[in-house]
Short mmCIF file of C-alpha atoms and ligand atoms in Angstrom, two decimals:
data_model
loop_
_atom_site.label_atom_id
_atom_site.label_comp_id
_atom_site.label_asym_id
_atom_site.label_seq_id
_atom_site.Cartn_x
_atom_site.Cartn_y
_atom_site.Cartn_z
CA UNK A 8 -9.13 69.97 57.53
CA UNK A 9 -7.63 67.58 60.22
CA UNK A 10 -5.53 64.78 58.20
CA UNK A 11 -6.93 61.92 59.80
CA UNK A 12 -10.18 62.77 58.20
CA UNK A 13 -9.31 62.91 54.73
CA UNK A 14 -11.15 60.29 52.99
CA UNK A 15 -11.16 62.17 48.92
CA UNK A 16 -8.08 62.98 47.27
CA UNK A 17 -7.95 64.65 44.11
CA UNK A 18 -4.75 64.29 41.76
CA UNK A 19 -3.76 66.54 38.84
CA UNK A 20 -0.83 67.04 36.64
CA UNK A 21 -0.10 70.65 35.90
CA UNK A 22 2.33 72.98 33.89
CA UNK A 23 4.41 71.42 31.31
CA UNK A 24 4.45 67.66 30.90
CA UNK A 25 7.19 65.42 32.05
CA UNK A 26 7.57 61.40 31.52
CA UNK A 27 6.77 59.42 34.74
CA UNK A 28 3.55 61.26 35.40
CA UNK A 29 1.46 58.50 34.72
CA UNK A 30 3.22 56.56 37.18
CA UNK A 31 2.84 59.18 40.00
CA UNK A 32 -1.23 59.20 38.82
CA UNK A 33 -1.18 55.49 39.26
CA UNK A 34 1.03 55.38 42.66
CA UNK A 35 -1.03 58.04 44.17
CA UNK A 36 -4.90 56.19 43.09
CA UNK A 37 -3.68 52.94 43.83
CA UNK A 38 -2.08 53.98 47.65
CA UNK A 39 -5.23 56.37 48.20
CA UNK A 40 -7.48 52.94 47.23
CA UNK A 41 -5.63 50.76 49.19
CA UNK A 42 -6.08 52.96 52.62
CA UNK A 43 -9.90 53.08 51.28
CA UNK A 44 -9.98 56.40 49.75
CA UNK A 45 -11.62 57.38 46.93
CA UNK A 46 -9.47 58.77 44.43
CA UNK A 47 -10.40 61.46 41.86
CA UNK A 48 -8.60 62.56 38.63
CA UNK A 49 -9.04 66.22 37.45
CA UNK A 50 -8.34 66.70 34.00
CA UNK A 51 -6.07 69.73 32.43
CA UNK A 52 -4.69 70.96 35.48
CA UNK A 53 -5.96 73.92 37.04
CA UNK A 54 -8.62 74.22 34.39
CA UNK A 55 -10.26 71.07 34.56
CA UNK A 56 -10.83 71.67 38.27
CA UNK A 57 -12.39 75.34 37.39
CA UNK A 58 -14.19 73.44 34.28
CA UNK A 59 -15.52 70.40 36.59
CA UNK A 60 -13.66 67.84 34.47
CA UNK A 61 -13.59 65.73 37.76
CA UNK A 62 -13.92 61.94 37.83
CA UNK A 63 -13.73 58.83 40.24
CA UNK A 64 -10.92 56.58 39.32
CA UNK A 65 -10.46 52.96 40.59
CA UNK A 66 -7.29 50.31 40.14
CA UNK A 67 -8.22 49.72 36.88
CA UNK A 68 -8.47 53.78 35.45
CA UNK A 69 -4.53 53.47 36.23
CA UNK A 70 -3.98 50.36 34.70
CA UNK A 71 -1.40 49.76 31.94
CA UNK A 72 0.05 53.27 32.03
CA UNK A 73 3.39 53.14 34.48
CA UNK A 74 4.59 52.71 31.11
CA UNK A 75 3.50 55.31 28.96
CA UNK A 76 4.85 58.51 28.74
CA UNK A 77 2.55 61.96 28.58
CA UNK A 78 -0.11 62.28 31.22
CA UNK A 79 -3.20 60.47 31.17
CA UNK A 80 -5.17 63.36 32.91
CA UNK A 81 -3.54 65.94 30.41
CA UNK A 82 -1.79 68.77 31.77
CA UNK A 83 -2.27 72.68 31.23
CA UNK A 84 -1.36 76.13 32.35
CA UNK A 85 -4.47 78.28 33.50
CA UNK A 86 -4.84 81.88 33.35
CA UNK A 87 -7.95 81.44 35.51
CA UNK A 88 -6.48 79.65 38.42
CA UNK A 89 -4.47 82.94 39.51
CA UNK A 90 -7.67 84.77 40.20
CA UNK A 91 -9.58 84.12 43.48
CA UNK A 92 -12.83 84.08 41.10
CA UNK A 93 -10.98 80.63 39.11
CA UNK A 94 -10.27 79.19 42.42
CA UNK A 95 -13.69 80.12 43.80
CA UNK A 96 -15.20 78.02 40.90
CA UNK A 97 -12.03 75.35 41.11
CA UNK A 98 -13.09 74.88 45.40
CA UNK A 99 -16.99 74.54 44.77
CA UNK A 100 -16.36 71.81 42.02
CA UNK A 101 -14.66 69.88 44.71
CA UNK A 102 -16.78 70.55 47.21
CA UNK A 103 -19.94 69.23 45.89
CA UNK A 104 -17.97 65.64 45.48
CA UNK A 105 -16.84 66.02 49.07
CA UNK A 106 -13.23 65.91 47.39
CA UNK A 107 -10.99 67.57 51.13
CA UNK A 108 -7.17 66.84 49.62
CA UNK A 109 -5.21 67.42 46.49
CA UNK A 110 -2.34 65.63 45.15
CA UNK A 111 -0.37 68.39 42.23
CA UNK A 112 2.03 66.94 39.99
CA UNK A 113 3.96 69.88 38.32
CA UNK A 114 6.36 72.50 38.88
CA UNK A 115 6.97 75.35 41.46
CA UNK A 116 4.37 77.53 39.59
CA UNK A 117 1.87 74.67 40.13
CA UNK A 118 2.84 74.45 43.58
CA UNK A 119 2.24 78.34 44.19
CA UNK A 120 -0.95 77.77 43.17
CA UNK A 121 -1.44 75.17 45.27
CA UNK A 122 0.08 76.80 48.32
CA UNK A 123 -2.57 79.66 47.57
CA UNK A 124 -5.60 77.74 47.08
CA UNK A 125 -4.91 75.55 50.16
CA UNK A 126 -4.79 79.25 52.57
CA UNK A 127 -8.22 80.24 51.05
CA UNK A 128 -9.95 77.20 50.92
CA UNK A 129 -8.31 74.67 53.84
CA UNK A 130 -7.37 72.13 51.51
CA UNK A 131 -4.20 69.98 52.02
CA UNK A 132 -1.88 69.88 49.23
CA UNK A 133 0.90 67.74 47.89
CA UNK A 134 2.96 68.61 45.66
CA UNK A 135 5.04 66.07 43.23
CA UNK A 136 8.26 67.90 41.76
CA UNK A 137 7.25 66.51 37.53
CA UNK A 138 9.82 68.59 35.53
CA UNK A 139 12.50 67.47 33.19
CA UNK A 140 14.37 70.35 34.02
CA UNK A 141 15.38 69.14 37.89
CA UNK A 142 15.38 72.37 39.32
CA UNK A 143 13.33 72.78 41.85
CA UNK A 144 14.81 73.28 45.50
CA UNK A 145 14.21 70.32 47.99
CA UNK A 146 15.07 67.26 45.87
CA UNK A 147 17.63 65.29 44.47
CA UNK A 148 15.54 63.75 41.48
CA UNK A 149 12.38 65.35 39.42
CA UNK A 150 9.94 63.15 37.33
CA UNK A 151 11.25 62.93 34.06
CA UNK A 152 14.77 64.22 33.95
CA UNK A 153 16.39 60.77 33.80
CA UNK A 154 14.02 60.27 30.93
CA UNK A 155 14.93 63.51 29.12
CA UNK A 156 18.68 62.82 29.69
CA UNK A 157 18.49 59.57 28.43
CA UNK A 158 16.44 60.61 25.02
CA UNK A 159 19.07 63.27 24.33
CA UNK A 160 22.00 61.05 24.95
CA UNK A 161 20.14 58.60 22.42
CA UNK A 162 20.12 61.41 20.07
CA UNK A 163 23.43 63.09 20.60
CA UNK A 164 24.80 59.29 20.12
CA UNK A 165 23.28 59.08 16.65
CA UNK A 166 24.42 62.47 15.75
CA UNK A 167 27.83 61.77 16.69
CA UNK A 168 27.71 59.17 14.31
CA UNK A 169 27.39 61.48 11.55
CA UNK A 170 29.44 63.85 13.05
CA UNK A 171 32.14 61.40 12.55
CA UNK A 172 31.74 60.34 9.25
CA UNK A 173 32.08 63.72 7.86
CA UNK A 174 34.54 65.12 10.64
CA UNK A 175 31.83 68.02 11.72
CA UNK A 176 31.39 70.24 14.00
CA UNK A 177 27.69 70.20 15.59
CA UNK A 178 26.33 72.32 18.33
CA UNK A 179 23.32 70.06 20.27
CA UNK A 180 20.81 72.46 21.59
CA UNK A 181 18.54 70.11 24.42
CA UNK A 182 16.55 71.64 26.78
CA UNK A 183 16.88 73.80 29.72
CA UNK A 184 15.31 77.01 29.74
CA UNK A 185 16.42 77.91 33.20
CA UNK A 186 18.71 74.98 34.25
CA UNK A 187 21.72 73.35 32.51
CA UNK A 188 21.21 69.79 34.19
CA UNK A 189 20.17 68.15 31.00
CA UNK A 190 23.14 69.67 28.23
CA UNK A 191 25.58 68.89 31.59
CA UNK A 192 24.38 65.22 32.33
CA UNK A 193 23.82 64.31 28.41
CA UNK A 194 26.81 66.47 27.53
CA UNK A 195 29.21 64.55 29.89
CA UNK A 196 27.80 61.29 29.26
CA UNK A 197 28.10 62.20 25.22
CA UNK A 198 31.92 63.25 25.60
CA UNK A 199 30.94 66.43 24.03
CA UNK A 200 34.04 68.65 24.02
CA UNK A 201 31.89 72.11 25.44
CA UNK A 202 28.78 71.99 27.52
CA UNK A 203 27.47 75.71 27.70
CA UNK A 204 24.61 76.30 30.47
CA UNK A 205 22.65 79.11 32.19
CA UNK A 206 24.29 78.57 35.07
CA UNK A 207 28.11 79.28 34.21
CA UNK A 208 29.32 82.36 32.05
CA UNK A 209 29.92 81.26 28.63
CA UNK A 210 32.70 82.61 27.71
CA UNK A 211 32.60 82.40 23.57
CA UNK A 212 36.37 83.22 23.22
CA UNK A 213 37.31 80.43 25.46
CA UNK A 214 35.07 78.22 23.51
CA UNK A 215 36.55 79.22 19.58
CA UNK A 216 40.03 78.94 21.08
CA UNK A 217 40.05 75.42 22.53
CA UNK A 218 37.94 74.58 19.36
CA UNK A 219 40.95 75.95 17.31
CA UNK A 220 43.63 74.52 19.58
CA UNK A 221 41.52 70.97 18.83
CA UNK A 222 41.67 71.70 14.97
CA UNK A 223 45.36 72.18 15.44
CA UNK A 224 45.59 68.80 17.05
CA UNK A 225 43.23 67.23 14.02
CA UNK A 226 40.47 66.59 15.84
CA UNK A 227 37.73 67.47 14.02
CA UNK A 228 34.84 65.99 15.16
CA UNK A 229 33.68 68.02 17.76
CA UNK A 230 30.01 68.32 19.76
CA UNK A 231 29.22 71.46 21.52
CA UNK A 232 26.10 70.77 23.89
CA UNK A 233 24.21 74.29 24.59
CA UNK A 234 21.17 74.34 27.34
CA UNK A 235 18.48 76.73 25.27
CA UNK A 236 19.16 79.01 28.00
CA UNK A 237 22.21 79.51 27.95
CA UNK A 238 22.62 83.46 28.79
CA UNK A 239 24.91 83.20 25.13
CA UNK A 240 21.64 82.42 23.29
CA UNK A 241 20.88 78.79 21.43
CA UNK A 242 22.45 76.49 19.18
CA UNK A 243 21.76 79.20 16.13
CA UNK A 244 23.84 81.95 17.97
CA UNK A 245 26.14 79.66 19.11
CA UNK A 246 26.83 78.36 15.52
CA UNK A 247 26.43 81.69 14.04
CA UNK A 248 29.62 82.88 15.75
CA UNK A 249 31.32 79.79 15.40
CA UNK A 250 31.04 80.24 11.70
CA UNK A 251 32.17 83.54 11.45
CA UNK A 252 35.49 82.66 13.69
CA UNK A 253 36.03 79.55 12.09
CA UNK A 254 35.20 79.79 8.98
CA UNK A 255 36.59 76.11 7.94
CA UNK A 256 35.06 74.36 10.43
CA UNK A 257 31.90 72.63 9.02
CA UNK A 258 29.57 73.23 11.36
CA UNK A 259 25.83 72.40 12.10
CA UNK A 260 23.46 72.96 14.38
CA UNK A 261 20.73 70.46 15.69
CA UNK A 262 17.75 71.45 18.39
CA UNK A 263 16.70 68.26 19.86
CA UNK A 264 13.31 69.80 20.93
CA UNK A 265 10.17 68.13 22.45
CA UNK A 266 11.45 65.03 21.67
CA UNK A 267 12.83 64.98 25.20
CA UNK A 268 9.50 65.48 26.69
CA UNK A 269 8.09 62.30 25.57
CA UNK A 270 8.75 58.51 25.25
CA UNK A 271 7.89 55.98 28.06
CA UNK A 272 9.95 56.75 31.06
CA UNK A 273 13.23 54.98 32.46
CA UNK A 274 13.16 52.72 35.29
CA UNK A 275 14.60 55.46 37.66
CA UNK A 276 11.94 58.05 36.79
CA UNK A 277 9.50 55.11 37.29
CA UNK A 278 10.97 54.12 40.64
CA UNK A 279 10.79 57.78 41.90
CA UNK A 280 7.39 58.96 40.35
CA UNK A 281 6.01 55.41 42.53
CA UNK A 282 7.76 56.57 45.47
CA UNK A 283 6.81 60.34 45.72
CA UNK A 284 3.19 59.00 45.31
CA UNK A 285 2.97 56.45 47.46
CA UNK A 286 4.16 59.10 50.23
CA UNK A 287 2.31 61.95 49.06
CA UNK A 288 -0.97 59.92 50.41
CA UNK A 289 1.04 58.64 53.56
CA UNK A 290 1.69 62.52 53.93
CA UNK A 291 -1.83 63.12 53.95
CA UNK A 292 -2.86 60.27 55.77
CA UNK A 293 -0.25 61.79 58.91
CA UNK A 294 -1.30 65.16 58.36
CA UNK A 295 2.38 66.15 57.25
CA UNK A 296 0.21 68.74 54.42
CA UNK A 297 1.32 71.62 52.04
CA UNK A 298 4.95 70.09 51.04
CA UNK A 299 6.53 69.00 48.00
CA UNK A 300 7.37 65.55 48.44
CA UNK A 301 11.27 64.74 47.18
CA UNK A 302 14.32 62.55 47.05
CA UNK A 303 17.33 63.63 49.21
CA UNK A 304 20.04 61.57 49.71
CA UNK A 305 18.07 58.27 48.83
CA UNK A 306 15.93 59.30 51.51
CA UNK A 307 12.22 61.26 51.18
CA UNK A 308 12.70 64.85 51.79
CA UNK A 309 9.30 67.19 52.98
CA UNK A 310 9.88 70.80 51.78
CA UNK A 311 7.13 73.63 52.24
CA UNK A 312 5.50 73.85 48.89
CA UNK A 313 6.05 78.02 49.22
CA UNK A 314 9.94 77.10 49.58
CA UNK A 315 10.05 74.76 46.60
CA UNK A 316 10.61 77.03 44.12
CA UNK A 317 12.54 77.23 41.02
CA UNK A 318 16.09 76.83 42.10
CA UNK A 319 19.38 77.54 40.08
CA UNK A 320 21.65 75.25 42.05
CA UNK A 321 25.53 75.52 41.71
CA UNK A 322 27.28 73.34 40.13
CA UNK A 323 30.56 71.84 40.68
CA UNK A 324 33.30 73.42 38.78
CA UNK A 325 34.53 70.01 39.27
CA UNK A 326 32.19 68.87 36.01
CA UNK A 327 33.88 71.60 34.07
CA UNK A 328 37.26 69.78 34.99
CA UNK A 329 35.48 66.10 34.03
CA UNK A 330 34.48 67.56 30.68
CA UNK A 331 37.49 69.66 30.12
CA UNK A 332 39.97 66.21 31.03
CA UNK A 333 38.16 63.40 29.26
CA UNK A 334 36.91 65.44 26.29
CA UNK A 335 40.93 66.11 24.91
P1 ATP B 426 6.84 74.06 34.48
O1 ATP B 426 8.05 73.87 35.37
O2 ATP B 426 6.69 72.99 33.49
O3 ATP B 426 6.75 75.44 33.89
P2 ATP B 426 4.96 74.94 36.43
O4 ATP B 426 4.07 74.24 37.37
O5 ATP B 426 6.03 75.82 37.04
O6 ATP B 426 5.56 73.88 35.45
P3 ATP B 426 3.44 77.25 35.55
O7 ATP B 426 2.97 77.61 34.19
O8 ATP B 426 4.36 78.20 36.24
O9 ATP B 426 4.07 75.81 35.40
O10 ATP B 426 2.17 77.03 36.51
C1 ATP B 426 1.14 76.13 36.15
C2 ATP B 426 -0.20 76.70 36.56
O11 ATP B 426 -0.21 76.86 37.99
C3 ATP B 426 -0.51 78.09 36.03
O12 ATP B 426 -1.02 78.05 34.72
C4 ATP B 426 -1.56 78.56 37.02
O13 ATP B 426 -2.81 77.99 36.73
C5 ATP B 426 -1.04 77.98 38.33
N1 ATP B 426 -0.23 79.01 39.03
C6 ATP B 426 1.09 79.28 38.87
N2 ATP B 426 1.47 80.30 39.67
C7 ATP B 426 0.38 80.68 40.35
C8 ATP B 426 0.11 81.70 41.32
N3 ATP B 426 1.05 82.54 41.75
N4 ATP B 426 -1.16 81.81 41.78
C9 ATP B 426 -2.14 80.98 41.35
N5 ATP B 426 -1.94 80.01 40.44
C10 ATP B 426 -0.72 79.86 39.93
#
C-alpha cells in the first residue's frame, strides 16, 4: 500500500489499558479528519477487528473524552489474533470497508501483532507505546505512566500519613510486573527509605540492616516501596521476612493495585498521547509505516515496531544514591 494513498485508518487500543488512551483515540480521528480521512474505531482490540466490531467515527465520536481515563474503544488480549486464520477474518473485515491503515495503541505484544499482520496482509501500521509500565525500547515517555506515578504518589502520601501517626513500618507494593519505573519514580518522590525493583538485586539483608540501623536512630516510620516484580517477590514476602527479622517493628503491607490503571490522565500523559497521534497519521500520510511512534529527548523518535519490544532499561545507580542520601 503506497502511503500517499491511504485514505481509511483504523485505530484500536490493545493489551492492558493505560490512562491517556482516549486522548491518543481522539488525536489520531481528529488529525486523520482533518487531512480528510475517514477514521474508524475497532472495538476490543484484536478481537473486535476478527468480530467486525468496526465503526466510522467523526469529531464528535471523540468528543469530551481527552479527559477520561479507560479506553473508549475497550481494550483486550486475543487468543485468535496469533493465528493466521484470526487475522484472515481480522483483514477481510477491513477490507470490505476499504479500511488500508491501522493505528495500535498498546504494548510490544500488540505491536508484534501488528508487525505480523502488516507482512501478510500489506497494511501500514502505527504503533502508540500505551503502558503504565514505560518499558518499551524507543521512547522516553509511555501513555499513562505519569498518570500511574502520580496515583501512587497520591496514595503512598495518604499512607504515610498513617504511617506516621502510629510510627509504622509499611511496605507499598505498586505496579511493575517487569519494570521498576513506577516503585522508583513514586518511591523517590514519596521519600520512601527502600525502593526494591526487578531491575536491581534486592538484597534482603541490606534492606533489614539499614531498617535496624534506622530503628537505632528512632526513626520509625519507615516506607518500603516494592515493584510486584521484584525478583524478591511482593509486598507479602517482603513483609513476611521483615516480620520474622524484626519482630518489633509494626509492620504492614499495602498493594496499591488497579487503582493505578485508572483515573483521568495528567496533563503530561495528555500532552504526549496528542502528540504520538497527531504523528502517527503524519507517519502515514509520508509513508514513514510499521514504527512505534515515541518521545526521545523532547523530540519524536520512529522505531521499527519489531524492535520496540519490551525493554528492561538500566538504571542509574545514581537513584540508589538519591534515595539512599535524602531518605536518612
Ligand atoms: P501490555 O504491555 O499491557 O501487556 P501488550 O500489547 O504487550 O500490552 P499482549 O497481551 O502481549 O499485550 O498482546 C496483546 C494482543 O496482541 C494479544 O492478545 C494478541 O492478540 C496480539 N499479539 C501479541 N503477540 C502476538 C504475536 N506474536 N502474534 C500475533 N498477535 C500477537
Amino acid at each position: 500500500m503506497s502511503a500517499s494513498k491511504i485514505k481509511k485508518i483504523a485505530v484500536l487500543t490493545s493489551g492492558g489499558d493505560s490512562p491517556g488512551m482516549n486522548a491518543a483515540i481522539r488525536a489520531v480521528a481528529r488529525t486523520g479528519i482533518y487531512h480528510g480521512m475517514e477514521v474508524w474505531g475497532v472495538m476490543r482490540g484484536y478481537s473486535g477487528m476478527i468480530d467486525d466490531d468496526i465503526f466510522k467515527m467523526d469529531s464528535r465520536t471523540v468528543a469530551n473524552i481527552i479527559q477520561r481515563g479507560g479506553t473508549i474503544l475497550k481494550t483486550a488480549r486475543s487468543k485468535e489474533f496469533f493465528e493466521p486464520e484470526g487475522r484472515k477474518k481480522a483483514y477481510a473485515n477491513l477490507k470490505k470497508r476499504g479500511i488500508d491503515s491501522l493505528v495500535i495503541i498498546g504494548g510490544d505484544g500488540s505491536f508484534k501483532g501488528a508487525q505480523k499482520f502488516s507482512n501478510e496482509f500489506d497494511i501500514p501500521c502505527i504503533g502508540l507505546p500505551g503502558t503504565i509500565d514505560k518499558d518499551i525500547a524507543g521512547s522516553d515517555f509511555t501513555i499513562g505512566f505519569d498518570t500511574a506515578v502520580n496515583t501512587a504518589v497520591e496514595a503512598i502520601d495518604k499512607i504515610r500519613d498513617t504511617a506516621d501517626a502510629h510510627d509504622r513500618l509499611f511496605i507499598v507494593e505498586v505496579m511493575g510486573r517487569d519494570a521498576g519505573y513506577i516503585a522508583l519514580h513514586s518511591g523517590i518522590a514519596t521519600g520512601a527509605e527502600n525502593i526494591l525493583i526487578p531491575e536491581t538485586k534486592t538484597d534482603i539483608e541490606e534492606l533489614v540492616a539499614n531498617l535496624t540501623e534506622k530503628e537505632r536512630r528512632k526513626k520509625l516510620v519507615n516506607l518500603v516501596v516494592v515493584a510486584e516484580g521484584d525478583e524478591f517477590g511482593g509486598a507479602n514476602e517482603i513483609a513476611r521476612i521483615i516480620k520474622e527479622r524484626l519482630p518489633q517493628a509494626d509492620t504492614r503491607v499495602c498493594i496499591l493495585g488497579h487503582i493505578q490503571r485508572g483515573g483521568s490522565p495528567t496533563c503530561l500523559d495528555r500532552l504526549i498521547a496528542s502528540r504520538m497521534g497527531y504523528h502517527a497519521v503524519e507517519c502515514l500520510m509520508t509513508g514513514k509505516t510499521n514504527v512505534m511512534v515515541g518521545v526521545v529527548n523532547n523530540k519524536m523518535h520512529y522505531t521499527p515496531l519489531d524492535k520496540a519490544v519490551k525493554a528492561k532499561q538500566k538504571i542509574s545507580e545514581d537513584w540508589f544514591k538519591i534515595v539512599k542520601i535524602l531518605a536518612s
